[in-house]
Every structure is written in structure tokens, then in C-alpha cells.
Amino acid sequence: MTSVGIIGLGLIGGSLARALVGAGMSVVATDPSRSARTAAGSAGMRIADDVAGLCATSPELVVLAVPLRAMRAVAGEVAAALGDVPGWDPTLVDVGSVKGPVRHAIRESGLAGRYVGAHPMAGTEHSGFDASFPDLLRGIRWAVTVETTAGAIGDVTIGASSSRPGEGDPASPGATATDPDRLAVVLRLITAVLGGTAVVLTDDTHDEAAALVSHVPHVLAGELLGLVAGTPVCDVAVGLAAGSFRDGTRVAYGDPRRTEAMVTQNAAWVAPALRLAARDLEMLADALDSNAPTGWFFDRPEPLRDRRPGHAHGRDANGVREIPVRETDPPPEQRVPLAGDWPAALLERCAAGAVVVLMEPTTAVLT
């Protein structure tokens, strides 16, 4: 793969464009915002005026880095452009934080056979192209989602979340198994060009896990900030705030509409997790009121206390994230041959904790 088209130049799309240009890739990008296009052009990127103009350049990989609410419309524009560019055979990938609704939008556009889901597990509380930087996506963990006709997602629609997880038909009409060759393209980009690692998952597994480690934390951060904003001692509290408040509320300083979209589009998994959290907090409040034991609450995280989250690799003296060192000759048990239904084999291995670290010509290497 030598050329990439990026639709959307916000924090993630802009950071990806910067990283790929820095890696010597041919990149063409576009964004509805003229100012974003201008800034990206000033940063040395090739810019198209719109989606049709980007598609006319026939990039081998098209990255949808647009807000979730715009995904269906943009996928439709790409689908329409296919008929106007003879012989163009792109692979389509997104970088959204929710996967099930995106796949449904892609399926509706007729592009399901070209699609691989992806979610870079990185971000900041800032947004827009001016907040982007190439190191954001260098050497990080990615979730990559695939579909099989035997385990297709249900009909989850952007803008209309299902009432609870698991209600979708597991083999819904129109399901299209992920193309192994296109999956290999995305995994090679992540591991070879960006120096990252990948966990291959189903959409449902990704969305449940993302609810717990990303979306619910965003909600709780907003609640903490809202508690202080609404109290008569707000100014005093802010003046006294230190590390715990700063760390617990960092993501709440971002664009609230972006957070709202992320949470509402994954409502089927976020809502039950919030109810569990609310139940536990209510039980803790009752225990405090009655002077009852509270150790059950504070001891629950014990299994994870020595497993600090954060898969990002270390940084050098200049603050640049270091690319992980791969084994030059990994043992056979760390290799999955790229033959047969190897995407299913990666799903099984990653579900057990494995991570894809390298794509060799005929094998995927895991740790």
C-alpha cells in the first residue's frame, strides 16, 4: 500500500495524516472546514476540496475520521464516488470509538465488503487539526474489529441505540465477512508504518470494553466537574484542587458534543455499566450514612491494583514515544499463518490476551 486518503482532519485524522506523511506515505486529505484544510495544506499535506475530489485521486486506503453523526453521509459519498473512478478498489477503515453503529452505516452504504473497523486507543481533551500531532498515534495500541457471517452484528443504527446489549440478530441479513486481504492491509499499516500493536476483536467485544475503559470514564469525569460547578463553594474547591481532581476530570474539558455523541452511540453498553456504578455508589453512600463497613467498596479493585492501565510504550529523553522492539525470529507459537480463516484465529488468540505486533509476508506475529 502506498497511498492513503483521510476524510476528516480533527485530532485523530490530523494526527494520523501527520504521522503517515512523516513516514513517507502518500497522503491526500480533506475536511468540511476550510480552515482545517488550509492548516493541513500549510503543514505540507496534499488537500482535496471535498470527498469526491479525494476519491478522484484513487487512494488505496480511505480512512473515515469524521464524527459518528456524519459517518453514514460520508460513507454514502465514498460509495457514490466508486462509480465515477473506474478500476478504483479501496479498502475502507474508520477510527471511531464505537464500532457496531459504524459497521451498520457502512453496510447500508454498500461498502461492507471493503470495510475494516479500527479504533486507535489514544486521544487528548483537545480537538481540531491544530491540536493534532504525529506522536499521538505512534507506537500505540489499536483495536481492529472484524465480522464473520456467523457472528454478524445486529442492526444497530447511528442515532438510535438498541435498548440493551445482545438484542441484535447474530446473523443479520446483509452481513459480510471481513476480507482477509483488507484486514492485512490495515494491520500492516498499524504495525509496520505506525509502529503500533493491534487487538483483533468483534464489534460487540470492542464496544463493551470501550464503554468500561473510555466512555463511562468520560461520563464520570463530567459528573465530577459538574458536581463542583454546581456547588456554592465552587471557587474554593477549584482553588484547592490538585492531582486527583485534575486526573479525574481531564477528559471532561473536551468538546461536550463529541463526548455526548460517543456515549449515546454506545448506549447499549454504557447504560448498564452506569447503572452498576450508580448502584455501588448508592450502596457506599448508605454505608457512610449508617456507619456500616465500607471495605467491600475500596477493596474491589484489588485484582487490578498492580496492573496499571496504559499500554503505550515508554518515551525517550525528548518525550518521543519509543517504537517497541520486535523479536527478529519469534517462535512458532507466536505466529498465525495467513492462510485459511486466519482472521478467526486472530480473534480467538486476541480474546485470550494476545496482541498482534508484526505482519510478516505469510504470518501474523503475536505476543
GROMACS .gro file of N, CA, C and O in nm, residues 227-294:
model
  272
  227LEU      N    1  -2.033   1.836   3.955
  227LEU     CA    2  -2.055   1.849   4.099
  227LEU      C    3  -1.992   1.977   4.153
  227LEU      O    4  -2.054   2.050   4.232
  228VAL      N    5  -1.871   2.004   4.110
  228VAL     CA    6  -1.801   2.124   4.158
  228VAL      C    7  -1.863   2.249   4.098
  228VAL      O    8  -1.881   2.351   4.167
  229ALA      N    9  -1.900   2.244   3.969
  229ALA     CA   10  -1.957   2.361   3.903
  229ALA      C   11  -2.087   2.406   3.969
  229ALA      O   12  -2.121   2.524   3.968
  230GLY      N   13  -2.159   2.310   4.030
  230GLY     CA   14  -2.289   2.343   4.087
  230GLY      C   15  -2.291   2.369   4.235
  230GLY      O   16  -2.399   2.383   4.293
  231THR      N   17  -2.177   2.375   4.299
  231THR     CA   18  -2.174   2.394   4.444
  231THR      C   19  -2.144   2.539   4.482
  231THR      O   20  -2.072   2.609   4.410
  232PRO      N   21  -2.196   2.587   4.595
  232PRO     CA   22  -2.167   2.724   4.639
  232PRO      C   23  -2.018   2.746   4.669
  232PRO      O   24  -1.973   2.861   4.669
  233VAL      N   25  -1.944   2.637   4.696
  233VAL     CA   26  -1.802   2.654   4.727
  233VAL      C   27  -1.716   2.624   4.604
  233VAL      O   28  -1.600   2.586   4.616
  234CYS      N   29  -1.773   2.646   4.487
  234CYS     CA   30  -1.703   2.614   4.362
  234CYS      C   31  -1.566   2.679   4.355
  234CYS      O   32  -1.465   2.614   4.327
  235ASP      N   33  -1.557   2.810   4.380
  235ASP     CA   34  -1.430   2.881   4.367
  235ASP      C   35  -1.327   2.830   4.467
  235ASP      O   36  -1.209   2.815   4.433
  236VAL      N   37  -1.371   2.803   4.589
  236VAL     CA   38  -1.279   2.750   4.690
  236VAL      C   39  -1.232   2.611   4.648
  236VAL      O   40  -1.112   2.579   4.655
  237ALA      N   41  -1.324   2.527   4.602
  237ALA     CA   42  -1.290   2.391   4.562
  237ALA      C   43  -1.189   2.390   4.447
  237ALA      O   44  -1.090   2.315   4.448
  238VAL      N   45  -1.213   2.475   4.347
  238VAL     CA   46  -1.121   2.482   4.234
  238VAL      C   47  -0.984   2.529   4.279
  238VAL      O   48  -0.880   2.480   4.234
  239GLY      N   49  -0.982   2.623   4.373
  239GLY     CA   50  -0.855   2.671   4.424
  239GLY      C   51  -0.777   2.566   4.501
  239GLY      O   52  -0.654   2.572   4.507
  240LEU      N   53  -0.847   2.470   4.560
  240LEU     CA   54  -0.782   2.366   4.638
  240LEU      C   55  -0.751   2.241   4.555
  240LEU      O   56  -0.676   2.154   4.600
  241ALA      N   57  -0.810   2.232   4.436
  241ALA     CA   58  -0.797   2.110   4.356
  241ALA      C   59  -0.652   2.083   4.319
  241ALA      O   60  -0.577   2.174   4.284
  242ALA      N   61  -0.616   1.954   4.325
  242ALA     CA   62  -0.480   1.913   4.290
  242ALA      C   63  -0.487   1.790   4.199
  242ALA      O   64  -0.575   1.778   4.115
  243GLY      N   65  -0.393   1.698   4.220
  243GLY     CA   66  -0.376   1.588   4.127
  243GLY      C   67  -0.497   1.499   4.106
  243GLY      O   68  -0.530   1.463   3.993
  244SER      N   69  -0.564   1.461   4.215
  244SER     CA   70  -0.674   1.366   4.199
  244SER      C   71  -0.788   1.426   4.119
  244SER      O   72  -0.848   1.358   4.034
  245PHE      N   73  -0.819   1.553   4.142
  245PHE     CA   74  -0.925   1.619   4.067
  245PHE      C   75  -0.882   1.641   3.922
  245PHE      O   76  -0.960   1.619   3.828
  246ARG      N   77  -0.756   1.682   3.904
  246ARG     CA   78  -0.705   1.704   3.769
  246ARG      C   79  -0.711   1.576   3.686
  246ARG      O   80  -0.761   1.574   3.573
  247ASP      N   81  -0.662   1.466   3.743
  247ASP     CA   82  -0.660   1.340   3.670
  247ASP      C   83  -0.800   1.285   3.646
  247ASP      O   84  -0.827   1.223   3.543
  248GLY      N   85  -0.888   1.307   3.742
  248GLY     CA   86  -1.023   1.252   3.730
  248GLY      C   87  -1.113   1.328   3.638
  248GLY      O   88  -1.219   1.277   3.598
  249THR      N   89  -1.077   1.452   3.602
  249THR     CA   90  -1.165   1.535   3.521
  249THR      C   91  -1.104   1.577   3.387
  249THR      O   92  -1.169   1.647   3.310
  250ARG      N   93  -0.983   1.534   3.357
  250ARG     CA   94  -0.913   1.584   3.237
  250ARG      C   95  -0.999   1.575   3.111
  250ARG      O   96  -1.014   1.672   3.037
  251VAL      N   97  -1.059   1.458   3.086
  251VAL     CA   98  -1.132   1.443   2.960
  251VAL      C   99  -1.261   1.525   2.957
  251VAL      O  100  -1.317   1.548   2.850
  252ALA      N  101  -1.308   1.569   3.073
  252ALA     CA  102  -1.431   1.648   3.076
  252ALA      C  103  -1.412   1.789   3.023
  252ALA      O  104  -1.510   1.860   3.000
  253TYR      N  105  -1.289   1.829   3.003
  253TYR     CA  106  -1.262   1.962   2.949
  253TYR      C  107  -1.269   1.964   2.797
  253TYR      O  108  -1.250   2.068   2.735
  254GLY      N  109  -1.293   1.849   2.735
  254GLY     CA  110  -1.304   1.843   2.590
  254GLY      C  111  -1.439   1.888   2.539
  254GLY      O  112  -1.526   1.935   2.615
  255ASP      N  113  -1.461   1.872   2.411
  255ASP     CA  114  -1.585   1.911   2.346
  255ASP      C  115  -1.700   1.825   2.399
  255ASP      O  116  -1.703   1.705   2.378
  256PRO      N  117  -1.797   1.885   2.468
  256PRO     CA  118  -1.905   1.803   2.526
  256PRO      C  119  -1.992   1.735   2.420
  256PRO      O  120  -2.047   1.628   2.445
  257ARG      N  121  -2.005   1.795   2.302
  257ARG     CA  122  -2.085   1.732   2.197
  257ARG      C  123  -2.017   1.607   2.145
  257ARG      O  124  -2.082   1.508   2.112
  258ARG      N  125  -1.885   1.609   2.137
  258ARG     CA  126  -1.811   1.490   2.094
  258ARG      C  127  -1.830   1.378   2.196
  258ARG      O  128  -1.855   1.262   2.159
  259THR      N  129  -1.820   1.412   2.324
  259THR     CA  130  -1.839   1.311   2.428
  259THR      C  131  -1.982   1.259   2.428
  259THR      O  132  -2.006   1.139   2.441
  260GLU      N  133  -2.078   1.349   2.413
  260GLU     CA  134  -2.218   1.308   2.411
  260GLU      C  135  -2.244   1.210   2.297
  260GLU      O  136  -2.312   1.108   2.314
  261ALA      N  137  -2.190   1.239   2.179
  261ALA     CA  138  -2.210   1.150   2.064
  261ALA      C  139  -2.149   1.013   2.090
  261ALA      O  140  -2.209   0.909   2.059
  262MET      N  141  -2.029   1.010   2.146
  262MET     CA  142  -1.961   0.885   2.175
  262MET      C  143  -2.043   0.800   2.272
  262MET      O  144  -2.061   0.679   2.251
  263VAL      N  145  -2.095   0.863   2.375
  263VAL     CA  146  -2.170   0.790   2.478
  263VAL      C  147  -2.305   0.744   2.427
  263VAL      O  148  -2.346   0.629   2.448
  264THR      N  149  -2.376   0.831   2.357
  264THR     CA  150  -2.509   0.794   2.311
  264THR      C  151  -2.504   0.686   2.203
  264THR      O  152  -2.593   0.600   2.196
  265GLN      N  153  -2.401   0.689   2.118
  265GLN     CA  154  -2.393   0.587   2.014
  265GLN      C  155  -2.353   0.451   2.071
  265GLN      O  156  -2.369   0.349   2.004
  266ASN      N  157  -2.301   0.449   2.192
  266ASN     CA  158  -2.269   0.320   2.257
  266ASN      C  159  -2.358   0.298   2.378
  266ASN      O  160  -2.320   0.230   2.474
  267ALA      N  161  -2.477   0.354   2.374
  267ALA     CA  162  -2.567   0.350   2.489
  267ALA      C  163  -2.600   0.208   2.534
  267ALA      O  164  -2.620   0.183   2.653
  268ALA      N  165  -2.605   0.114   2.440
  268ALA     CA  166  -2.642  -0.022   2.477
  268ALA      C  167  -2.544  -0.083   2.577
  268ALA      O  168  -2.582  -0.170   2.656
  269TRP      N  169  -2.419  -0.039   2.573
  269TRP     CA  170  -2.320  -0.090   2.669
  269TRP      C  171  -2.294   0.010   2.782
  269TRP      O  172  -2.264  -0.030   2.895
  270VAL      N  173  -2.303   0.140   2.754
  270VAL     CA  174  -2.274   0.241   2.857
  270VAL      C  175  -2.382   0.243   2.964
  270VAL      O  176  -2.353   0.251   3.084
  271ALA      N  177  -2.508   0.237   2.924
  271ALA     CA  178  -2.618   0.250   3.022
  271ALA      C  179  -2.612   0.144   3.131
  271ALA      O  180  -2.621   0.179   3.251
  272PRO      N  181  -2.598   0.015   3.100
  272PRO     CA  182  -2.593  -0.083   3.210
  272PRO      C  183  -2.471  -0.066   3.299
  272PRO      O  184  -2.478  -0.090   3.420
  273ALA      N  185  -2.358  -0.023   3.241
  273ALA     CA  186  -2.239  -0.002   3.323
  273ALA      C  187  -2.261   0.115   3.419
  273ALA      O  188  -2.219   0.111   3.536
  274LEU      N  189  -2.328   0.220   3.371
  274LEU     CA  190  -2.357   0.333   3.459
  274LEU      C  191  -2.453   0.293   3.571
  274LEU      O  192  -2.441   0.340   3.684
  275ARG      N  193  -2.547   0.207   3.539
  275ARG     CA  194  -2.640   0.162   3.644
  275ARG      C  195  -2.566   0.083   3.752
  275ARG      O  196  -2.596   0.096   3.871
  276LEU      N  197  -2.470   0.001   3.711
  276LEU     CA  198  -2.391  -0.072   3.810
  276LEU      C  199  -2.311   0.024   3.896
  276LEU      O  200  -2.302   0.009   4.018
  277ALA      N  201  -2.250   0.125   3.831
  277ALA     CA  202  -2.172   0.224   3.907
  277ALA      C  203  -2.263   0.301   4.003
  277ALA      O  204  -2.226   0.324   4.120
  278ALA      N  205  -2.379   0.340   3.955
  278ALA     CA  206  -2.472   0.415   4.040
  278ALA      C  207  -2.518   0.330   4.159
  278ALA      O  208  -2.530   0.379   4.272
  279ARG      N  209  -2.542   0.202   4.135
  279ARG     CA  210  -2.581   0.112   4.244
  279ARG      C  211  -2.473   0.104   4.350
  279ARG      O  212  -2.500   0.114   4.471
  280ASP      N  213  -2.348   0.087   4.305
  280ASP     CA  214  -2.238   0.075   4.401
  280ASP      C  215  -2.219   0.205   4.479
  280ASP      O  216  -2.193   0.203   4.600
  281LEU      N  217  -2.229   0.319   4.412
  281LEU     CA  218  -2.213   0.447   4.481
  281LEU      C  219  -2.327   0.471   4.579
  281LEU      O  220  -2.306   0.527   4.688
  282GLU      N  221  -2.447   0.430   4.541
  282GLU     CA  222  -2.560   0.443   4.633
  282GLU      C  223  -2.541   0.356   4.756
  282GLU      O  224  -2.568   0.398   4.870
  283MET      N  225  -2.489   0.234   4.736
  283MET     CA  226  -2.463   0.145   4.849
  283MET      C  227  -2.354   0.203   4.939
  283MET      O  228  -2.362   0.194   5.063
  284LEU      N  229  -2.253   0.264   4.878
  284LEU     CA  230  -2.147   0.326   4.958
  284LEU      C  231  -2.203   0.443   5.039
  284LEU      O  232  -2.171   0.458   5.158
  285ALA      N  233  -2.288   0.525   4.976
  285ALA     CA  234  -2.347   0.638   5.048
  285ALA      C  235  -2.432   0.590   5.166
  285ALA      O  236  -2.427   0.647   5.276
  286ASP      N  237  -2.509   0.483   5.144
  286ASP     CA  238  -2.590   0.427   5.252
  286ASP      C  239  -2.501   0.376   5.366
  286ASP      O  240  -2.533   0.395   5.485
  287ALA      N  241  -2.389   0.312   5.330
  287ALA     CA  242  -2.298   0.262   5.432
  287ALA      C  243  -2.237   0.376   5.512
  287ALA      O  244  -2.221   0.368   5.635
  288LEU      N  245  -2.203   0.485   5.444
  288LEU     CA  246  -2.148   0.601   5.514
  288LEU      C  247  -2.251   0.662   5.608
  288LEU      O  248  -2.219   0.703   5.721
  289ASP      N  249  -2.376   0.671   5.562
  289ASP     CA  250  -2.481   0.728   5.646
  289ASP      C  251  -2.505   0.646   5.772
  289ASP      O  252  -2.538   0.701   5.879
  290SER      N  253  -2.489   0.514   5.761
  290SER     CA  254  -2.520   0.427   5.874
  290SER      C  255  -2.396   0.379   5.949
  290SER      O  256  -2.406   0.294   6.037
  291ASN      N  257  -2.281   0.434   5.912
  291ASN     CA  258  -2.155   0.395   5.976
  291ASN      C  259  -2.129   0.245   5.960
  291ASN      O  260  -2.071   0.180   6.048
  292ALA      N  261  -2.171   0.189   5.847
  292ALA     CA  262  -2.150   0.047   5.818
  292ALA      C  263  -2.013   0.027   5.754
  292ALA      O  264  -1.949   0.123   5.709
  293PRO      N  265  -1.963  -0.096   5.746
  293PRO     CA  266  -1.833  -0.121   5.682
  293PRO      C  267  -1.833  -0.077   5.535
  293PRO      O  268  -1.933  -0.089   5.464
  294THR      N  269  -1.720  -0.024   5.491
  294THR     CA  270  -1.705   0.022   5.353
  294THR      C  271  -1.588  -0.045   5.280
  294THR      O  272  -1.562  -0.013   5.164
   0.00000   0.00000   0.00000
